[in-house]
Amino acid sequence: MQGLDSFFEKYNFDDPIRLSVLLAFISSFISFFSVLYFNDYTPQLPALTFFVFLLLSFGVFYLIFYLFIRIFIYRKVLLIFKAINQVKVVEKAEEEVARNVTLRSAQVAVFDWAEDKMNQIQMLKEREKYRREYLGNISHELKTPIFNIQGYVLTLLDGAMNDPELCEKYLKRTTKSIDRMINIVNDLDLIAQLESGALKLKMTRFDISELVKDVFDQLSDKARGKNVKLKLKKSYDKPVLVVADQKRVEQLLINLVMNAIKYSKPEGGLVEVAFYELPGQIMTEVSDNGVGIPKEDISRIFERFYRVDKSRSRDAGGTGLGLAIVKHIIESHKQTINVRSTEGIGSAFSFTLQKAE
């Protein structure tokens, strides 16, 4: 069967004309030898008569097979081909399309169409799974501060407001939960703007090494509270100049350094930042000596609300959107970010930015 398929493919017999010629040729010779057989192999008529008979039978069989293939097979195949390829043509162009379509090309088109639909179905399933996880995560993240606020307010209404010290304590906790909700909403809004392209980048030329020092100053209190040391991997005598949106780069640096501080070792934590010059780019690497990330989680850490250790991560604070924002900021600059991590040794996040000339 495979040999027959290869024979038909080799000589292009999936074309209706060639296929009709082949079938007519075979049928006319069968008819010719049938006539000879029934005449006891002693033809009573001249050879010219048999030649004319052979020629006429070939023509009749060719016409029959061609019409049959065109009407009952090929037009149906052509309709399928046009449907799966979404081909819309006027009547004058119908024959042009028909001439270019063969049974082999229609078969390939059907297989490609089926594979494409399977890929689309798989993609839709993955998106549906992601949507369910995303809705569940955002519901959980907002539910926690909302229930906290509800509990504090009910406690105050039950009489705690009459105690000034207790009232102040619960109002501060309420404010903290409200701030958490605001941060989540603001981060979601920022991601939506970055994804849609609504947030326009203000590209400027600046020294990223000085920006890192500013970020270290902003986060120095948090680092001291966790006994974590912040430092540049080496001293940079010359400015490390890049072209980017300074405000957004500062935001992604804060997110990366904060993330490194959170998951550093309880004692003797270290967060380092280093710069590497590449052709046309500057690569910035933020590394720590913390708990590291399991290998199976690395591919998902940039997803919104994804947490490697959900209980510990939530206790550490944050909205669960920090790394998602980092990824979107880098992608909006048309650059890349990568992560290397080993459990118990630490993690290193590296991203590229355009080098200033």
CSV table of C-alpha atoms in Angstrom, one decimal:
chain,number,residue,atom,x,y,z
A,1,MET,CA,0.0,0.0,0.0
A,2,GLN,CA,2.9,2.4,0.8
A,3,GLY,CA,4.5,1.5,-2.5
A,4,LEU,CA,1.3,2.4,-4.3
A,5,ASP,CA,1.1,5.7,-2.5
A,6,SER,CA,4.7,6.5,-3.3
A,7,PHE,CA,4.0,5.6,-7.0
A,8,PHE,CA,1.0,7.9,-7.2
A,9,GLU,CA,2.9,10.7,-5.4
A,10,LYS,CA,6.0,10.3,-7.6
A,11,TYR,CA,4.1,10.7,-10.9
A,12,ASN,CA,1.6,13.2,-9.5
A,13,PHE,CA,-1.5,11.1,-10.1
A,14,ASP,CA,-3.4,13.0,-7.5
A,15,ASP,CA,-4.2,15.5,-10.3
A,16,PRO,CA,-7.7,14.6,-11.8
A,17,ILE,CA,-6.5,14.8,-15.4
A,18,ARG,CA,-3.5,12.5,-14.9
A,19,LEU,CA,-5.5,10.1,-12.8
A,20,SER,CA,-8.2,10.0,-15.4
A,21,VAL,CA,-5.6,9.3,-18.1
A,22,LEU,CA,-4.1,6.5,-16.0
A,23,LEU,CA,-7.5,4.9,-15.3
A,24,ALA,CA,-8.7,5.3,-19.0
A,25,PHE,CA,-5.4,3.8,-20.2
A,26,ILE,CA,-5.8,0.7,-18.0
A,27,SER,CA,-9.5,0.3,-18.8
A,28,SER,CA,-9.1,0.6,-22.5
A,29,PHE,CA,-6.4,-2.0,-22.6
A,30,ILE,CA,-8.5,-4.3,-20.5
A,31,SER,CA,-11.3,-3.8,-23.0
A,32,PHE,CA,-9.0,-4.4,-25.9
A,33,PHE,CA,-7.7,-7.7,-24.5
A,34,SER,CA,-11.2,-8.7,-23.5
A,35,VAL,CA,-12.3,-8.4,-27.2
A,36,LEU,CA,-9.3,-10.4,-28.3
A,37,TYR,CA,-10.1,-13.1,-25.7
A,38,PHE,CA,-13.7,-13.4,-26.8
A,39,ASN,CA,-12.6,-13.7,-30.4
A,40,ASP,CA,-10.3,-16.6,-29.5
A,41,TYR,CA,-7.2,-14.5,-30.1
A,42,THR,CA,-7.9,-14.6,-33.9
A,43,PRO,CA,-9.1,-11.2,-34.7
A,44,GLN,CA,-11.4,-11.2,-37.7
A,45,LEU,CA,-11.2,-7.5,-38.2
A,46,PRO,CA,-8.2,-5.4,-39.6
A,47,ALA,CA,-5.6,-4.1,-37.1
A,48,LEU,CA,-6.8,-0.5,-37.9
A,49,THR,CA,-10.2,-1.4,-36.6
A,50,PHE,CA,-8.7,-2.6,-33.3
A,51,PHE,CA,-6.6,0.6,-33.1
A,52,VAL,CA,-9.6,2.8,-33.6
A,53,PHE,CA,-11.5,0.7,-31.0
A,54,LEU,CA,-8.6,1.2,-28.6
A,55,LEU,CA,-8.5,4.9,-29.2
A,56,LEU,CA,-12.3,5.4,-28.9
A,57,SER,CA,-12.5,3.3,-25.7
A,58,PHE,CA,-9.7,5.3,-24.3
A,59,GLY,CA,-11.5,8.5,-25.0
A,60,VAL,CA,-14.8,7.2,-23.6
A,61,PHE,CA,-13.2,5.9,-20.5
A,62,TYR,CA,-11.2,9.1,-20.0
A,63,LEU,CA,-14.4,11.2,-20.3
A,64,ILE,CA,-16.3,9.0,-17.9
A,65,PHE,CA,-13.5,8.9,-15.3
A,66,TYR,CA,-12.7,12.6,-15.6
A,67,LEU,CA,-16.3,13.6,-15.1
A,68,PHE,CA,-16.8,11.2,-12.2
A,69,ILE,CA,-13.6,12.4,-10.4
A,70,ARG,CA,-14.5,16.1,-11.1
A,71,ILE,CA,-18.2,15.9,-10.1
A,72,PHE,CA,-18.3,13.3,-7.4
A,73,ILE,CA,-14.8,13.6,-5.8
A,74,TYR,CA,-12.8,16.6,-6.8
A,75,ARG,CA,-15.5,19.2,-6.3
A,76,LYS,CA,-16.1,17.9,-2.8
A,77,VAL,CA,-12.4,18.0,-2.1
A,78,LEU,CA,-12.2,21.5,-3.4
A,79,LEU,CA,-15.0,22.6,-1.1
A,80,ILE,CA,-13.2,21.1,1.9
A,81,PHE,CA,-9.9,22.8,0.8
A,82,LYS,CA,-11.6,26.2,0.5
A,83,ALA,CA,-13.4,25.8,3.8
A,84,ILE,CA,-10.4,24.9,5.8
A,85,ASN,CA,-8.2,27.5,4.2
A,86,GLN,CA,-11.0,30.1,4.3
A,87,VAL,CA,-10.6,30.7,0.6
A,88,LYS,CA,-13.2,33.1,-0.9
A,89,VAL,CA,-13.1,33.5,-4.7
A,90,VAL,CA,-15.3,34.8,-7.4
A,91,GLU,CA,-16.6,32.5,-10.1
A,92,LYS,CA,-14.0,33.5,-12.6
A,93,ALA,CA,-11.2,32.5,-10.2
A,94,GLU,CA,-12.9,29.2,-9.3
A,95,GLU,CA,-11.1,27.3,-12.1
A,96,GLU,CA,-7.8,28.9,-11.2
A,97,VAL,CA,-8.1,27.6,-7.6
A,98,ALA,CA,-9.2,24.2,-8.9
A,99,ARG,CA,-6.2,23.9,-11.2
A,100,ASN,CA,-3.8,24.6,-8.3
A,101,VAL,CA,-5.5,22.1,-5.9
A,102,THR,CA,-4.5,18.5,-6.0
A,103,LEU,CA,-5.6,15.6,-3.9
A,104,ARG,CA,-2.2,15.6,-2.3
A,105,SER,CA,-2.3,19.3,-1.5
A,106,ALA,CA,-5.8,18.9,-0.1
A,107,GLN,CA,-4.7,16.0,2.1
A,108,VAL,CA,-1.8,18.1,3.4
A,109,ALA,CA,-4.1,21.0,4.0
A,110,VAL,CA,-6.5,18.8,6.0
A,111,PHE,CA,-3.7,17.4,8.1
A,112,ASP,CA,-2.3,20.8,8.7
A,113,TRP,CA,-5.7,22.2,9.6
A,114,ALA,CA,-6.4,19.3,12.0
A,115,GLU,CA,-3.0,19.9,13.7
A,116,ASP,CA,-3.6,23.6,13.9
A,117,LYS,CA,-7.0,23.1,15.5
A,118,MET,CA,-5.6,20.6,18.0
A,119,ASN,CA,-2.9,23.2,18.9
A,120,GLN,CA,-5.6,25.9,19.3
A,121,ILE,CA,-7.7,23.6,21.5
A,122,GLN,CA,-4.6,22.9,23.7
A,123,MET,CA,-3.9,26.6,23.9
A,124,LEU,CA,-7.5,27.4,24.9
A,125,LYS,CA,-7.3,24.7,27.6
A,126,GLU,CA,-4.1,26.1,29.0
A,127,ARG,CA,-5.6,29.7,28.9
A,128,GLU,CA,-8.7,28.4,30.6
A,129,LYS,CA,-6.6,26.8,33.3
A,130,TYR,CA,-4.5,30.0,33.7
A,131,ARG,CA,-7.7,32.1,33.9
A,132,ARG,CA,-9.2,29.8,36.6
A,133,GLU,CA,-5.9,30.0,38.6
A,134,TYR,CA,-5.7,33.7,38.1
A,135,LEU,CA,-9.2,34.4,39.3
A,136,GLY,CA,-8.7,32.1,42.2
A,137,ASN,CA,-5.5,33.8,43.2
A,138,ILE,CA,-6.8,37.3,42.9
A,139,SER,CA,-9.9,36.4,44.9
A,140,HIS,CA,-7.7,34.9,47.6
A,141,GLU,CA,-5.3,37.8,47.7
A,142,LEU,CA,-8.2,40.3,48.1
A,143,LYS,CA,-10.2,38.2,50.4
A,144,THR,CA,-7.6,38.1,53.1
A,145,PRO,CA,-7.3,41.9,53.7
A,146,ILE,CA,-11.1,42.3,53.2
A,147,PHE,CA,-11.9,39.8,55.9
A,148,ASN,CA,-9.2,41.4,58.2
A,149,ILE,CA,-10.9,44.8,57.7
A,150,GLN,CA,-14.3,43.3,58.4
A,151,GLY,CA,-13.0,41.6,61.6
A,152,TYR,CA,-11.4,44.8,62.9
A,153,VAL,CA,-14.5,46.9,62.2
A,154,LEU,CA,-16.8,44.4,63.8
A,155,THR,CA,-14.5,44.3,66.9
A,156,LEU,CA,-14.6,48.1,67.1
A,157,LEU,CA,-18.4,48.2,66.8
A,158,ASP,CA,-18.7,45.6,69.5
A,159,GLY,CA,-17.2,48.0,72.0
A,160,ALA,CA,-13.4,48.1,71.3
A,161,MET,CA,-13.8,51.7,70.1
A,162,ASN,CA,-14.5,52.8,73.6
A,163,ASP,CA,-10.9,51.8,74.5
A,164,PRO,CA,-8.6,54.4,72.9
A,165,GLU,CA,-5.5,52.2,72.9
A,166,LEU,CA,-7.4,49.2,71.5
A,167,CYS,CA,-9.2,51.5,69.0
A,168,GLU,CA,-5.9,52.9,67.7
A,169,LYS,CA,-4.4,49.4,67.4
A,170,TYR,CA,-7.3,48.1,65.3
A,171,LEU,CA,-7.4,51.2,63.1
A,172,LYS,CA,-3.7,50.8,62.3
A,173,ARG,CA,-4.3,47.2,61.4
A,174,THR,CA,-7.3,48.2,59.2
A,175,THR,CA,-5.1,50.9,57.5
A,176,LYS,CA,-2.4,48.2,56.9
A,177,SER,CA,-5.0,45.9,55.2
A,178,ILE,CA,-6.4,48.8,53.1
A,179,ASP,CA,-2.9,49.7,52.0
A,180,ARG,CA,-2.4,46.0,50.9
A,181,MET,CA,-5.5,46.1,48.8
A,182,ILE,CA,-4.5,49.4,47.2
A,183,ASN,CA,-1.1,48.0,46.4
A,184,ILE,CA,-2.7,44.9,44.8
A,185,VAL,CA,-5.0,47.1,42.7
A,186,ASN,CA,-2.2,49.5,41.7
A,187,ASP,CA,0.1,46.6,40.7
A,188,LEU,CA,-2.7,45.0,38.6
A,189,ASP,CA,-3.4,48.3,36.9
A,190,LEU,CA,0.3,48.7,36.1
A,191,ILE,CA,0.5,45.2,34.6
A,192,ALA,CA,-2.7,45.9,32.5
A,193,GLN,CA,-1.1,49.2,31.2
A,194,LEU,CA,2.2,47.5,30.4
A,195,GLU,CA,0.4,44.6,28.6
A,196,SER,CA,-1.8,46.9,26.6
A,197,GLY,CA,0.9,49.3,25.7
A,198,ALA,CA,-1.1,52.2,27.2
A,199,LEU,CA,1.9,53.1,29.5
A,200,LYS,CA,4.4,55.0,27.4
A,201,LEU,CA,8.0,54.7,28.4
A,202,LYS,CA,10.1,57.8,28.9
A,203,MET,CA,13.4,56.8,27.5
A,204,THR,CA,16.4,58.6,29.0
A,205,ARG,CA,20.1,58.2,29.4
A,206,PHE,CA,21.2,57.5,33.0
A,207,ASP,CA,23.8,55.7,35.2
A,208,ILE,CA,22.2,52.5,36.4
A,209,SER,CA,25.0,52.0,39.0
A,210,GLU,CA,23.9,55.2,40.7
A,211,LEU,CA,20.3,54.1,40.5
A,212,VAL,CA,21.2,50.8,42.2
A,213,LYS,CA,22.8,52.8,45.0
A,214,ASP,CA,19.6,54.9,45.5
A,215,VAL,CA,17.6,51.6,45.6
A,216,PHE,CA,20.0,50.3,48.3
A,217,ASP,CA,19.4,53.5,50.3
A,218,GLN,CA,15.6,53.2,50.0
A,219,LEU,CA,15.7,49.5,51.2
A,220,SER,CA,18.5,49.8,53.8
A,221,ASP,CA,16.2,49.7,56.8
A,222,LYS,CA,14.4,46.6,55.6
A,223,ALA,CA,17.8,44.9,54.9
A,224,ARG,CA,19.0,45.8,58.3
A,225,GLY,CA,15.8,44.4,59.8
A,226,LYS,CA,16.5,41.0,58.1
A,227,ASN,CA,20.3,41.2,58.8
A,228,VAL,CA,21.0,41.3,55.0
A,229,LYS,CA,23.9,43.2,53.5
A,230,LEU,CA,23.4,45.1,50.2
A,231,LYS,CA,26.4,45.8,48.0
A,232,LEU,CA,27.7,46.2,44.5
A,233,LYS,CA,29.8,43.2,43.5
A,234,LYS,CA,32.7,45.5,42.7
A,235,SER,CA,33.4,49.2,42.5
A,236,TYR,CA,32.6,50.9,39.2
A,237,ASP,CA,34.9,53.8,38.5
A,238,LYS,CA,33.0,54.8,35.3
A,239,PRO,CA,29.3,55.4,34.9
A,240,VAL,CA,27.3,52.4,33.6
A,241,LEU,CA,25.1,54.2,31.1
A,242,VAL,CA,21.9,52.8,29.7
A,243,VAL,CA,18.9,54.1,27.7
A,244,ALA,CA,15.6,53.2,29.4
A,245,ASP,CA,12.7,54.5,31.4
A,246,GLN,CA,14.5,55.3,34.7
A,247,LYS,CA,11.3,55.3,36.8
A,248,ARG,CA,10.3,51.8,35.6
A,249,VAL,CA,13.9,50.5,35.9
A,250,GLU,CA,14.0,51.8,39.5
A,251,GLN,CA,10.7,50.0,40.2
A,252,LEU,CA,12.0,46.6,38.8
A,253,LEU,CA,15.2,47.0,40.8
A,254,ILE,CA,13.2,47.6,44.0
A,255,ASN,CA,11.1,44.5,43.3
A,256,LEU,CA,14.2,42.3,42.6
A,257,VAL,CA,16.2,43.6,45.6
A,258,MET,CA,13.1,43.3,47.9
A,259,ASN,CA,12.5,39.8,46.7
A,260,ALA,CA,16.2,38.9,47.4
A,261,ILE,CA,16.0,40.5,50.9
A,262,LYS,CA,12.8,38.5,51.7
A,263,TYR,CA,14.3,35.1,50.9
A,264,SER,CA,17.8,35.7,52.1
A,265,LYS,CA,19.3,33.6,54.9
A,266,PRO,CA,18.1,34.4,58.3
A,267,GLU,CA,21.6,35.2,59.4
A,268,GLY,CA,24.4,36.6,57.1
A,269,GLY,CA,22.2,37.3,54.1
A,270,LEU,CA,23.9,39.0,51.1
A,271,VAL,CA,22.4,40.7,48.1
A,272,GLU,CA,24.8,41.7,45.4
A,273,VAL,CA,24.3,43.6,42.1
A,274,ALA,CA,26.8,43.4,39.2
A,275,PHE,CA,26.9,44.8,35.7
A,276,TYR,CA,28.3,43.1,32.6
A,277,GLU,CA,28.9,44.8,29.2
A,278,LEU,CA,27.5,43.0,26.2
A,279,PRO,CA,27.4,44.0,22.5
A,280,GLY,CA,24.9,46.9,22.5
A,281,GLN,CA,23.6,46.0,26.0
A,282,ILE,CA,24.3,46.2,29.7
A,283,MET,CA,23.3,43.1,31.7
A,284,THR,CA,22.4,43.7,35.3
A,285,GLU,CA,22.4,40.8,37.7
A,286,VAL,CA,20.8,40.8,41.2
A,287,SER,CA,21.9,37.8,43.2
A,288,ASP,CA,21.4,36.5,46.7
A,289,ASN,CA,22.6,33.6,48.9
A,290,GLY,CA,19.1,32.7,50.1
A,291,VAL,CA,16.9,29.7,50.1
A,292,GLY,CA,16.8,29.4,46.3
A,293,ILE,CA,13.9,28.3,44.0
A,294,PRO,CA,13.0,24.7,43.2
A,295,LYS,CA,13.7,23.7,39.6
A,296,GLU,CA,10.1,22.8,38.9
A,297,ASP,CA,8.9,26.4,39.9
A,298,ILE,CA,11.5,28.4,38.0
A,299,SER,CA,9.4,28.5,34.8
A,300,ARG,CA,6.4,29.9,36.6
A,301,ILE,CA,7.8,32.5,39.0
A,302,PHE,CA,7.0,35.4,36.7
A,303,GLU,CA,3.3,34.5,36.7
A,304,ARG,CA,0.9,36.8,38.5
A,305,PHE,CA,0.3,35.7,42.1
A,306,TYR,CA,2.4,32.6,41.7
A,307,ARG,CA,4.2,31.8,45.0
A,308,VAL,CA,6.8,29.0,45.4
A,309,ASP,CA,6.0,28.6,49.1
A,310,LYS,CA,2.5,30.1,49.5
A,311,SER,CA,2.3,30.2,53.2
A,312,ARG,CA,5.8,31.6,53.8
A,313,SER,CA,5.6,34.0,50.8
A,314,ARG,CA,2.4,35.5,52.1
A,315,ASP,CA,3.8,35.9,55.6
A,316,ALA,CA,6.7,37.7,54.0
A,317,GLY,CA,4.3,40.3,52.6
A,318,GLY,CA,4.0,41.7,49.1
A,319,THR,CA,1.3,41.4,46.6
A,320,GLY,CA,2.6,38.4,44.7
A,321,LEU,CA,2.9,40.6,41.6
A,322,GLY,CA,6.5,41.9,41.9
A,323,LEU,CA,8.2,39.5,39.5
A,324,ALA,CA,5.3,39.7,37.1
A,325,ILE,CA,5.8,43.5,37.0
A,326,VAL,CA,9.5,43.0,36.5
A,327,LYS,CA,8.9,40.7,33.5
A,328,HIS,CA,6.5,43.2,31.9
A,329,ILE,CA,8.8,46.2,32.4
A,330,ILE,CA,11.7,44.3,30.8
A,331,GLU,CA,9.5,43.1,27.9
A,332,SER,CA,8.1,46.7,27.4
A,333,HIS,CA,11.8,47.7,26.8
A,334,LYS,CA,12.1,44.8,24.3
A,335,GLN,CA,14.7,43.2,26.5
A,336,THR,CA,15.1,39.8,28.3
A,337,ILE,CA,15.3,38.6,31.9
A,338,ASN,CA,16.6,35.2,33.1
A,339,VAL,CA,16.9,33.5,36.4
A,340,ARG,CA,19.4,30.9,37.8
A,341,SER,CA,18.7,29.3,41.1
A,342,THR,CA,19.8,26.4,43.3
A,343,GLU,CA,18.0,25.4,46.5
A,344,GLY,CA,20.0,26.3,49.6
A,345,ILE,CA,22.5,28.3,47.6
A,346,GLY,CA,20.6,31.2,46.2
A,347,SER,CA,19.2,32.9,43.1
A,348,ALA,CA,20.4,35.3,40.4
A,349,PHE,CA,18.1,37.4,38.3
A,350,SER,CA,19.7,39.0,35.2
A,351,PHE,CA,18.2,41.4,32.8
A,352,THR,CA,19.4,43.4,29.8
A,353,LEU,CA,19.0,47.1,28.9
A,354,GLN,CA,20.1,49.1,25.9
A,355,LYS,CA,23.6,50.5,26.4
A,356,ALA,CA,24.0,54.2,25.9
A,357,GLU,CA,26.5,55.3,23.3
